[in-house]
PDB file of C-alpha atoms in Angstrom:
ATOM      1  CA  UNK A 985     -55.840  63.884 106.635  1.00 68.00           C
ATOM      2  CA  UNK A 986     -55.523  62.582 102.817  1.00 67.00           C
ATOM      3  CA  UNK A 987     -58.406  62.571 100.551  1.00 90.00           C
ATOM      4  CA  UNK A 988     -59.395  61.087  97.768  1.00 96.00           C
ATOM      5  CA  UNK A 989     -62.886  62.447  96.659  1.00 96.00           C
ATOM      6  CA  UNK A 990     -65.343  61.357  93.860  1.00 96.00           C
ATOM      7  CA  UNK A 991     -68.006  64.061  92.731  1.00 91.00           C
ATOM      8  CA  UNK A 992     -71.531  62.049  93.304  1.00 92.00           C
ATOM      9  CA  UNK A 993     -72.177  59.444  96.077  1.00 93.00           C
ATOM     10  CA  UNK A 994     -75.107  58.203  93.816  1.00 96.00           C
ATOM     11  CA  UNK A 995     -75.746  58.584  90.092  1.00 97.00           C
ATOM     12  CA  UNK A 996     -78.355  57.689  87.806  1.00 97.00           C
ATOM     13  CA  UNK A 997     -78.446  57.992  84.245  1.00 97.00           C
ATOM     14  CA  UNK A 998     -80.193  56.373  81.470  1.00 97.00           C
ATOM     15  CA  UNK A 999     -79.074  53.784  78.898  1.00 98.00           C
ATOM     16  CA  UNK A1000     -76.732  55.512  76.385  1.00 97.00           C
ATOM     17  CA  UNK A1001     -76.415  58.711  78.151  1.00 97.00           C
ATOM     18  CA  UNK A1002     -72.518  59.592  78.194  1.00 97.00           C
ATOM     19  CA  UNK A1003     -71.406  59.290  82.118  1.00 97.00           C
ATOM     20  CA  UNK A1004     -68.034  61.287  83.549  1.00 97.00           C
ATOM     21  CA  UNK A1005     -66.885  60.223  86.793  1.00 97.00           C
ATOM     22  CA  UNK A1006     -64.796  62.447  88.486  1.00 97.00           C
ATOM     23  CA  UNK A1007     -61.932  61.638  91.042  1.00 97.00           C
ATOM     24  CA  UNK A1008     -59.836  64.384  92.970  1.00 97.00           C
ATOM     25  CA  UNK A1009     -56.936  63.262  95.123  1.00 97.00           C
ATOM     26  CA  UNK A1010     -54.814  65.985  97.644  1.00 95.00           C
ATOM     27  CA  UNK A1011     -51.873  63.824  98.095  1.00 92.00           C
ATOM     28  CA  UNK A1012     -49.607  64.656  95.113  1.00 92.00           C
ATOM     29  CA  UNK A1013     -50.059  61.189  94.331  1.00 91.00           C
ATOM     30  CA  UNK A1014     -48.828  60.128  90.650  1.00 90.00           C
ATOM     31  CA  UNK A1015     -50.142  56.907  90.568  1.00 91.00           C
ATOM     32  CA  UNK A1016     -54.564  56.570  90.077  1.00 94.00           C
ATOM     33  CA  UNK A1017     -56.994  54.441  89.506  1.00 95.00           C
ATOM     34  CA  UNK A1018     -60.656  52.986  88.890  1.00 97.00           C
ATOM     35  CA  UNK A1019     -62.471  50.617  89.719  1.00 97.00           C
ATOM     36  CA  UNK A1020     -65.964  48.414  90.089  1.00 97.00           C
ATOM     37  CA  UNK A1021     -67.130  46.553  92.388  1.00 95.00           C
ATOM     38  CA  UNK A1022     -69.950  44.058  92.262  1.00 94.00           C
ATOM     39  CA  UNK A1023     -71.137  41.314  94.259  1.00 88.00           C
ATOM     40  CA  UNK A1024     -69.050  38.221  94.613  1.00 86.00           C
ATOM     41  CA  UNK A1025     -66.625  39.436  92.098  1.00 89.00           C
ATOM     42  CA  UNK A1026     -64.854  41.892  94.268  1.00 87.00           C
ATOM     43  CA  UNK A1027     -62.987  44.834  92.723  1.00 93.00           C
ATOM     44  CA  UNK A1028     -61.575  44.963  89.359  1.00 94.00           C
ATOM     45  CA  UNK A1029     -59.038  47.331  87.707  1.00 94.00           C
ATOM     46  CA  UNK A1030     -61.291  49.662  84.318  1.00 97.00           C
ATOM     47  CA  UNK A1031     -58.304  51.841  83.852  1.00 96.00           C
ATOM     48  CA  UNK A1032     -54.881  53.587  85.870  1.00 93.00           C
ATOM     49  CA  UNK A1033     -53.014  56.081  84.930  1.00 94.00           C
ATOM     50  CA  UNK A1034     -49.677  56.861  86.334  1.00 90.00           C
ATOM     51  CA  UNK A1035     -48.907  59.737  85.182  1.00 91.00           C
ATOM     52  CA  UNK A1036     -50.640  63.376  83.587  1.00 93.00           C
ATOM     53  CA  UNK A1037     -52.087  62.633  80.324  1.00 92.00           C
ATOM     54  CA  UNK A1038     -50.891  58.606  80.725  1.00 93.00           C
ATOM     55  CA  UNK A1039     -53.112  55.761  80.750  1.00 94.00           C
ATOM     56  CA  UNK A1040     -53.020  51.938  81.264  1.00 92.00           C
ATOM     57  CA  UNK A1041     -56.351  49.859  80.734  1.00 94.00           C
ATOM     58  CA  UNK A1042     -56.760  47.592  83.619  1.00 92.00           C
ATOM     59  CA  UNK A1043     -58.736  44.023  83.502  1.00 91.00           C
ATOM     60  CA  UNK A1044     -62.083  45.064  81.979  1.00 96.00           C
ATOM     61  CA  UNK A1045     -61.438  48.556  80.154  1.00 97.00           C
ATOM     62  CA  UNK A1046     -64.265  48.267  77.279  1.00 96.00           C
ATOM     63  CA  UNK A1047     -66.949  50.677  77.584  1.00 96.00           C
ATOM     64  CA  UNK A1048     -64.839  53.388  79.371  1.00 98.00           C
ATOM     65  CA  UNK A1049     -62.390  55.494  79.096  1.00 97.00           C
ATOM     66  CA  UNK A1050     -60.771  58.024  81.266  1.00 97.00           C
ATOM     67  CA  UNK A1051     -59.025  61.189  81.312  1.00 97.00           C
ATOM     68  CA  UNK A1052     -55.867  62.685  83.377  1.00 97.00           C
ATOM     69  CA  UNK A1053     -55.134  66.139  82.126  1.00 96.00           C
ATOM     70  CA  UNK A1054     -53.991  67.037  85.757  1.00 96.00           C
ATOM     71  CA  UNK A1055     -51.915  65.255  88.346  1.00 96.00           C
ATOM     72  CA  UNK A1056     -54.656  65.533  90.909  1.00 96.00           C
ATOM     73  CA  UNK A1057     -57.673  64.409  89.240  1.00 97.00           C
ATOM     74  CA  UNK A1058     -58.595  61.517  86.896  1.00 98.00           C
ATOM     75  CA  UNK A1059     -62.061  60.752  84.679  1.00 97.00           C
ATOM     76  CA  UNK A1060     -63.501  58.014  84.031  1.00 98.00           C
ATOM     77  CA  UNK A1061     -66.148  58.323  81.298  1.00 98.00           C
ATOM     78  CA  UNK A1062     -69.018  55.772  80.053  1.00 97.00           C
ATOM     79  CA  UNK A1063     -69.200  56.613  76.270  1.00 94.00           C
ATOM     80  CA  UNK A1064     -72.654  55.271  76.215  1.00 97.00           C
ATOM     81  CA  UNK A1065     -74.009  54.196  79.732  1.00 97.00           C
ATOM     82  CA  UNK A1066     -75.948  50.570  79.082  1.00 97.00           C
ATOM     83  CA  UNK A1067     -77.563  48.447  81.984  1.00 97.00           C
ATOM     84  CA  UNK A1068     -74.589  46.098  82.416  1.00 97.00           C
ATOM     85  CA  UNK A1069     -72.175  49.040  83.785  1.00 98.00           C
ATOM     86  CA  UNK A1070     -74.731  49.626  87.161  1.00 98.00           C
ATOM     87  CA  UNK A1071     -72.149  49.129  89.679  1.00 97.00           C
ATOM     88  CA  UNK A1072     -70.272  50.871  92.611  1.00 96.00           C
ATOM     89  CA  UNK A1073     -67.139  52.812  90.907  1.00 97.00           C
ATOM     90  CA  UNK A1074     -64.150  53.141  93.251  1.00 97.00           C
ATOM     91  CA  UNK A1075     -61.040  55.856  92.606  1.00 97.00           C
ATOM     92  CA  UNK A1076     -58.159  55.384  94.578  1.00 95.00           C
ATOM     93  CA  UNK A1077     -54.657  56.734  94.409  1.00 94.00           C
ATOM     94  CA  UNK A1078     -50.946  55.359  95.466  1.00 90.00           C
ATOM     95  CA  UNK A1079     -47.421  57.575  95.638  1.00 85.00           C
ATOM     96  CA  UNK A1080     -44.714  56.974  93.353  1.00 78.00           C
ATOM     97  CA  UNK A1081     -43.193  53.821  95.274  1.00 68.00           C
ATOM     98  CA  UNK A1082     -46.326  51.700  94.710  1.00 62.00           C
ATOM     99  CA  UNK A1083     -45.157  48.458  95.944  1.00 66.00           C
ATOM    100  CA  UNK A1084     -45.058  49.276  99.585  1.00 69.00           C
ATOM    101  CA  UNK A1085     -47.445  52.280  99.867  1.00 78.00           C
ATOM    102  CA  UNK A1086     -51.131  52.323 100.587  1.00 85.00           C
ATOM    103  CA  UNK A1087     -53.651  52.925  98.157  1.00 90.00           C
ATOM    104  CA  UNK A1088     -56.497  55.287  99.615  1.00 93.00           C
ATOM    105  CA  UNK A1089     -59.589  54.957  98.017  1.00 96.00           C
ATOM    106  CA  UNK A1090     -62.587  57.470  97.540  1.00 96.00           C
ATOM    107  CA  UNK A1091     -66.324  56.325  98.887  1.00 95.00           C
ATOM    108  CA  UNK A1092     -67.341  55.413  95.744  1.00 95.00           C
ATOM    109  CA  UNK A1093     -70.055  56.328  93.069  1.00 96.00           C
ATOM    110  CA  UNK A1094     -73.212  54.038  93.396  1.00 96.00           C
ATOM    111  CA  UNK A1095     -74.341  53.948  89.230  1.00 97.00           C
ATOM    112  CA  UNK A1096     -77.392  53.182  88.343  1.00 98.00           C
ATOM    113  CA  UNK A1097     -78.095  52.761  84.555  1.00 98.00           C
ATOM    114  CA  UNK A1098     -81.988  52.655  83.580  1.00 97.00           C
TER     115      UNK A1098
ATOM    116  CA  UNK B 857     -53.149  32.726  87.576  1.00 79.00           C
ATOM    117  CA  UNK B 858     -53.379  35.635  90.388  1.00 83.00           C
ATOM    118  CA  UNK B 859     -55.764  34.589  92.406  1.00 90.00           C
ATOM    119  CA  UNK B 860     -56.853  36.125  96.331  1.00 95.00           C
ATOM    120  CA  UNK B 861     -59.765  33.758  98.101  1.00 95.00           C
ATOM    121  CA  UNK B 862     -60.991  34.415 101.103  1.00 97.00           C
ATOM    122  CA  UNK B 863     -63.145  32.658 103.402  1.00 96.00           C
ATOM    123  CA  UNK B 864     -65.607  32.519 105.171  1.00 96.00           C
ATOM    124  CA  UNK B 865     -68.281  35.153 102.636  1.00 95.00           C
ATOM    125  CA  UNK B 866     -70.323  35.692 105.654  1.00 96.00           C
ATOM    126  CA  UNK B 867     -69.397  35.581 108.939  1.00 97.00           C
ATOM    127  CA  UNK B 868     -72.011  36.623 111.931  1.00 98.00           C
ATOM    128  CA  UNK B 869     -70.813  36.881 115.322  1.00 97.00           C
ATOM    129  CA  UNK B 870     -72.157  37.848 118.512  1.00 97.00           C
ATOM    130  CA  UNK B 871     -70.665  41.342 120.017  1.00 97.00           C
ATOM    131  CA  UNK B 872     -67.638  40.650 122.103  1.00 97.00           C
ATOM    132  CA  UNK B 873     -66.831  37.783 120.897  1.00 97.00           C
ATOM    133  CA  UNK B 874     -63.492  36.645 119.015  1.00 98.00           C
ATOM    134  CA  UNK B 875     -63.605  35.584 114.891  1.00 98.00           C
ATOM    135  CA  UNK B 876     -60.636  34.996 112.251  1.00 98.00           C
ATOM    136  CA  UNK B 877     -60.697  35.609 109.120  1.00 98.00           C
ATOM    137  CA  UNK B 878     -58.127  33.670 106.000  1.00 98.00           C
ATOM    138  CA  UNK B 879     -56.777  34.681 103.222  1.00 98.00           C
ATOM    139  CA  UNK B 880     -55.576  32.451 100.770  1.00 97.00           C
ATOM    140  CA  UNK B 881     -53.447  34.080  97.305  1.00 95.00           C
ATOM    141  CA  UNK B 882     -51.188  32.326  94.514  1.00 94.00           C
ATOM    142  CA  UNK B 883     -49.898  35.733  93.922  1.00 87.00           C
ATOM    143  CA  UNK B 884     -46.296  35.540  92.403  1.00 85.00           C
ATOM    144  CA  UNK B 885     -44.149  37.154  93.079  1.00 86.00           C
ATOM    145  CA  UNK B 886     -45.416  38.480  95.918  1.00 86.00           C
ATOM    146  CA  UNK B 887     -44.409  41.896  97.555  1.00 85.00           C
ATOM    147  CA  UNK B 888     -46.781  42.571  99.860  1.00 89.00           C
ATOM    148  CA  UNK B 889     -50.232  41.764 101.635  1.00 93.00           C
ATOM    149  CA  UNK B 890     -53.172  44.247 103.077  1.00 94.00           C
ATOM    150  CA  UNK B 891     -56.242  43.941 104.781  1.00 97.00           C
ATOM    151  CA  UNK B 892     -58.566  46.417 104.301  1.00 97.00           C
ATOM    152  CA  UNK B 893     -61.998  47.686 105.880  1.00 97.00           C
ATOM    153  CA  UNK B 894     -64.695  48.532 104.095  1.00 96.00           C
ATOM    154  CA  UNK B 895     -68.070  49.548 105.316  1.00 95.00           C
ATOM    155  CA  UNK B 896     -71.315  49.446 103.560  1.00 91.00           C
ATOM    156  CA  UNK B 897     -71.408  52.327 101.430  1.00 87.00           C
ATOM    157  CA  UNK B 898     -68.122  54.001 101.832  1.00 90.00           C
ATOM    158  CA  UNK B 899     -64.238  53.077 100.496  1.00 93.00           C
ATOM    159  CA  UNK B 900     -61.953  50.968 101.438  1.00 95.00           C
ATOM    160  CA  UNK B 901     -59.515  51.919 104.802  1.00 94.00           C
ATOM    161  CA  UNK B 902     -56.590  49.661 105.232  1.00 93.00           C
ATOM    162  CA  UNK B 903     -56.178  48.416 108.602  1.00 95.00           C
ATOM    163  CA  UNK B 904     -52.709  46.523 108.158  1.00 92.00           C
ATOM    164  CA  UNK B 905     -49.535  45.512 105.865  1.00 90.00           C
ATOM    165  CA  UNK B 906     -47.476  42.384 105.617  1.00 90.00           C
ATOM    166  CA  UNK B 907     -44.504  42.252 103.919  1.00 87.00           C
ATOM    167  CA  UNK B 908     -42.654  38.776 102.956  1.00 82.00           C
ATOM    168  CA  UNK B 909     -40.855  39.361 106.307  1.00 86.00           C
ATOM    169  CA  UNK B 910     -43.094  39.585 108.876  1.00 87.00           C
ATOM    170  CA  UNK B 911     -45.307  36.986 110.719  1.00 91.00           C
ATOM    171  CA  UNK B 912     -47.804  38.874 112.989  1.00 95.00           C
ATOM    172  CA  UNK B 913     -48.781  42.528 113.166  1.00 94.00           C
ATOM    173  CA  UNK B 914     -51.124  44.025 115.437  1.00 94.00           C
ATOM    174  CA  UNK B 915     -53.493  47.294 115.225  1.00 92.00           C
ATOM    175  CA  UNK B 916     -55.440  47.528 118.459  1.00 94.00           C
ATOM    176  CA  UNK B 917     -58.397  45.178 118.588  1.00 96.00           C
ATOM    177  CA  UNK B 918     -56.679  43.377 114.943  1.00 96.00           C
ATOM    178  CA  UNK B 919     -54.106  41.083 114.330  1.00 97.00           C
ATOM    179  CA  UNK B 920     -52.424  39.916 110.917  1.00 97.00           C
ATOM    180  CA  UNK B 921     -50.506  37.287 110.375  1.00 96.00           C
ATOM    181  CA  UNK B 922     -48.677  35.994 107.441  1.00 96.00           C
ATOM    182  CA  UNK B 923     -47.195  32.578 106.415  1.00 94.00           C
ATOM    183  CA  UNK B 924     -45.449  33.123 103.024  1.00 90.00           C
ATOM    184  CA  UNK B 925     -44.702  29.871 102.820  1.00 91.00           C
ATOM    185  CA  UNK B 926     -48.067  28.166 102.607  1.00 94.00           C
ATOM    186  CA  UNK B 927     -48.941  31.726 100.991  1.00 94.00           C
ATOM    187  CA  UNK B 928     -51.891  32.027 103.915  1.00 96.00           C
ATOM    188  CA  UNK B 929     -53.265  35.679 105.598  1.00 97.00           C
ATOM    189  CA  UNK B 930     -55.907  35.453 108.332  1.00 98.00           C
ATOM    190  CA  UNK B 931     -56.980  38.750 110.534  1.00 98.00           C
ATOM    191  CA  UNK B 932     -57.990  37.914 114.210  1.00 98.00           C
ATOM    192  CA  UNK B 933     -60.399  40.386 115.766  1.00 97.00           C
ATOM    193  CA  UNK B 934     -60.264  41.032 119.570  1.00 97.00           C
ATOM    194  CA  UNK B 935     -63.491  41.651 121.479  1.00 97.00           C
ATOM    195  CA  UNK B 936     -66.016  42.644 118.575  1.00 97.00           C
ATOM    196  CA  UNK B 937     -67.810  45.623 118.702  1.00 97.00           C
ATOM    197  CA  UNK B 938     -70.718  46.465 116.663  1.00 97.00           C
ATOM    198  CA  UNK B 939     -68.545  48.992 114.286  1.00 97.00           C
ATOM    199  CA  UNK B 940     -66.697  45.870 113.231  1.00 97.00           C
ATOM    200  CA  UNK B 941     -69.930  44.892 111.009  1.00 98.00           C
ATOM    201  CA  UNK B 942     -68.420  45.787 107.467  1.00 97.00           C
ATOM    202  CA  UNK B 943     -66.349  43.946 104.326  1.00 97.00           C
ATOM    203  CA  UNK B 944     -62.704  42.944 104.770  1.00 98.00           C
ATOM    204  CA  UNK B 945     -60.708  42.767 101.781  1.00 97.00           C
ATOM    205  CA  UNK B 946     -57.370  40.837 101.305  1.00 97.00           C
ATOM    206  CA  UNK B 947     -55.641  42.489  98.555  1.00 94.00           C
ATOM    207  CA  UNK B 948     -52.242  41.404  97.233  1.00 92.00           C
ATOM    208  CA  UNK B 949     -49.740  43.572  95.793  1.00 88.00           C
ATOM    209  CA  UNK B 950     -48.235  41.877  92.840  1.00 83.00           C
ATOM    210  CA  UNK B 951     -44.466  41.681  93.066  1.00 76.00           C
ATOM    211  CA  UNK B 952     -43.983  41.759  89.422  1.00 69.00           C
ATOM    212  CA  UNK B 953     -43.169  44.880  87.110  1.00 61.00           C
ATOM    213  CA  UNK B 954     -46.663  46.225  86.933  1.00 62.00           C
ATOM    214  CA  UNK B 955     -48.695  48.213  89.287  1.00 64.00           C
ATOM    215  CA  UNK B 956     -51.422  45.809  90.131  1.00 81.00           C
ATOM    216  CA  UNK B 957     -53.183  45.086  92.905  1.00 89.00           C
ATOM    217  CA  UNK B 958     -55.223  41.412  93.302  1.00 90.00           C
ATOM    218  CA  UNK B 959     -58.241  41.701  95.731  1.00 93.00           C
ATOM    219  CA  UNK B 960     -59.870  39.080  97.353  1.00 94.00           C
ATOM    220  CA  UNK B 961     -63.929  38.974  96.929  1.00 93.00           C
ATOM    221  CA  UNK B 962     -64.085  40.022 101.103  1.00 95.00           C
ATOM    222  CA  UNK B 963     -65.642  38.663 104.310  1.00 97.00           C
ATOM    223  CA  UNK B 964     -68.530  40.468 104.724  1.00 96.00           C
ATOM    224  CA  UNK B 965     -69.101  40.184 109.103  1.00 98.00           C
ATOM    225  CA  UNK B 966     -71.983  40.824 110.951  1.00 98.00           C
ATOM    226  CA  UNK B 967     -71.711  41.664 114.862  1.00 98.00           C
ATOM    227  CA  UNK B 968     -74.627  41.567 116.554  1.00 97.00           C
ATOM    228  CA  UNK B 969     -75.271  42.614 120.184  1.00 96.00           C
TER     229      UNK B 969
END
C-alpha cells in the first residue's frame, strides 16, 4: 500500500515562530510537492521539487521554503509563521512519468498560527 | 488562463439516491483529467482518470465521463451511501511542459439517511 506521510495531523505555533513541515513518501517517487488548501480557493501549488536537492516555486511560494536533501522526504519550512499562513498543508508525490500517473497525497497538516 | 470550476459547492442528497457532479476546465493543452475524494480531515484519494480518449469510465458505485470537446467532466454516483459525504476534486493535468496540476475548488456532498 503506498504512503505518503506528513509528521503532525495538527500544529500550532505562534506568530513568527519558524515552522518545518515534514513529508515522507515510500514510493521511490522523484517528483513532490506542497500544498494549501483553504476554503473556496481549493489547493494551490507553495513549492515542488523534482528531484534531490531541486526545487521549483509553485503559485504562491513567499513565506516558505522547502528542503529535499533526500529522494524520499521533502520540507517545507515557514521562516517566520504569521496569521495569514493558518491553513491545511497537503504533500503529495507523483513517479517520474507525471503526466499520466497519480499523485498520492498525505492527510495533511491542520496549521494554526496564533 | 487555467482555470477548473466545478459545480454545484454543496450538494445534499438523501442516502440512496442518485447525484452528478460537473466539471468544467479551459485547461490547454490538456493531458489528462481526475476526480478525486477527499474526506473531511484526511488527503485526497483519486477515484478515476480520463484521458483525451476516453468518454465514460466506471469504478463501482462512480462513473466519469469526459467530453473534450466542450472541455466538460461530470462524476455520476450510483446508490449513495453515507461514506459518500466528503469533497470531490476535479483536477486537470496540464498538457504543457511543466508539471502542474489545476484543481477545481470541489463539491463538497452531504448524504443523509
Amino acid at each position: 500500500d503506498v504512503k505518503v506521510t506528513q509528521s503532525s495531523r495538527y500544529l500550532v505555533k505562534r506568530t513568527g515562530e519558524k515552522v518545518f513541515l515534514e513529508c515522507v513518501q515510500d514510493m521511490d517517487h522523484e517528483n513532490m510537492f506542497w500544498y494549501r488548501q483553504d476554503p473556496g480557493l481549493g489547493l494551490r501549488l507553495i513549492y515542488f521539487s523534482y528531484d534531490v536537492k531541486m526545487k521549483e516555486k509553485g503559485d504562491i511560494p513567499e513565506g516558505y521554503s522547502v528542503s529535499r536533501e533526500k529522494k524520499e522526504r521533502f520540507s517545507l519550512i515557514l521562516e517566520s509563521a504569521s496569521t495569514n499562513q493558518t491553513s491545511m498543508y497537503l504533500c503529495a508525490s507523483r513517479g517520474r512519468d507525471s503526466l499520466n500517473t497519480e499523485a498520492f497525497f498525505g492527510q495533511g497538516t491542520r496549521l494554526t498560527v496564533v | 488562463k487555467n482555470q477548473v470550476e466545478q459545480s454545484p459547492q454543496s450538494l445534499i442528497i438523501l442516502e440512496g439516491k442518485n447525484c452528478t457532479l460537473q466539471c468544467n476546465y479551459t485547461v490547454s493543452p490538456f493531458s489528462n483529467l481526475r476526480w478525486y475524494k477527499q474526506d473531511t480531515g484526511r488527503g485526497p484519494v483519486s477515484l478515476t482518470i480520463m484521458t483525451f480518449s476516453e468518454n465514460t469510465k466506471s469504478n463501482g458505485r462512480y462513473t466519469a465521463t469526459l467530453d473534450a470537446d466542450t472541455k466538460q467532466s461530470s462524476l455520476h454516483i450510483t446508490a449513495s451511501q453515507l461514506s459518500d459525504s466528503a469533497s470531490y476534486i476535479c483536477v486537470v493535468n496540464y498538457g504543457g511542459a511543466t508539471n502542474k496540476l489545476i484543481f477545481g475548488t470541489g463539491t463538497l456532498l452531504a448524504v443523509q439517511p
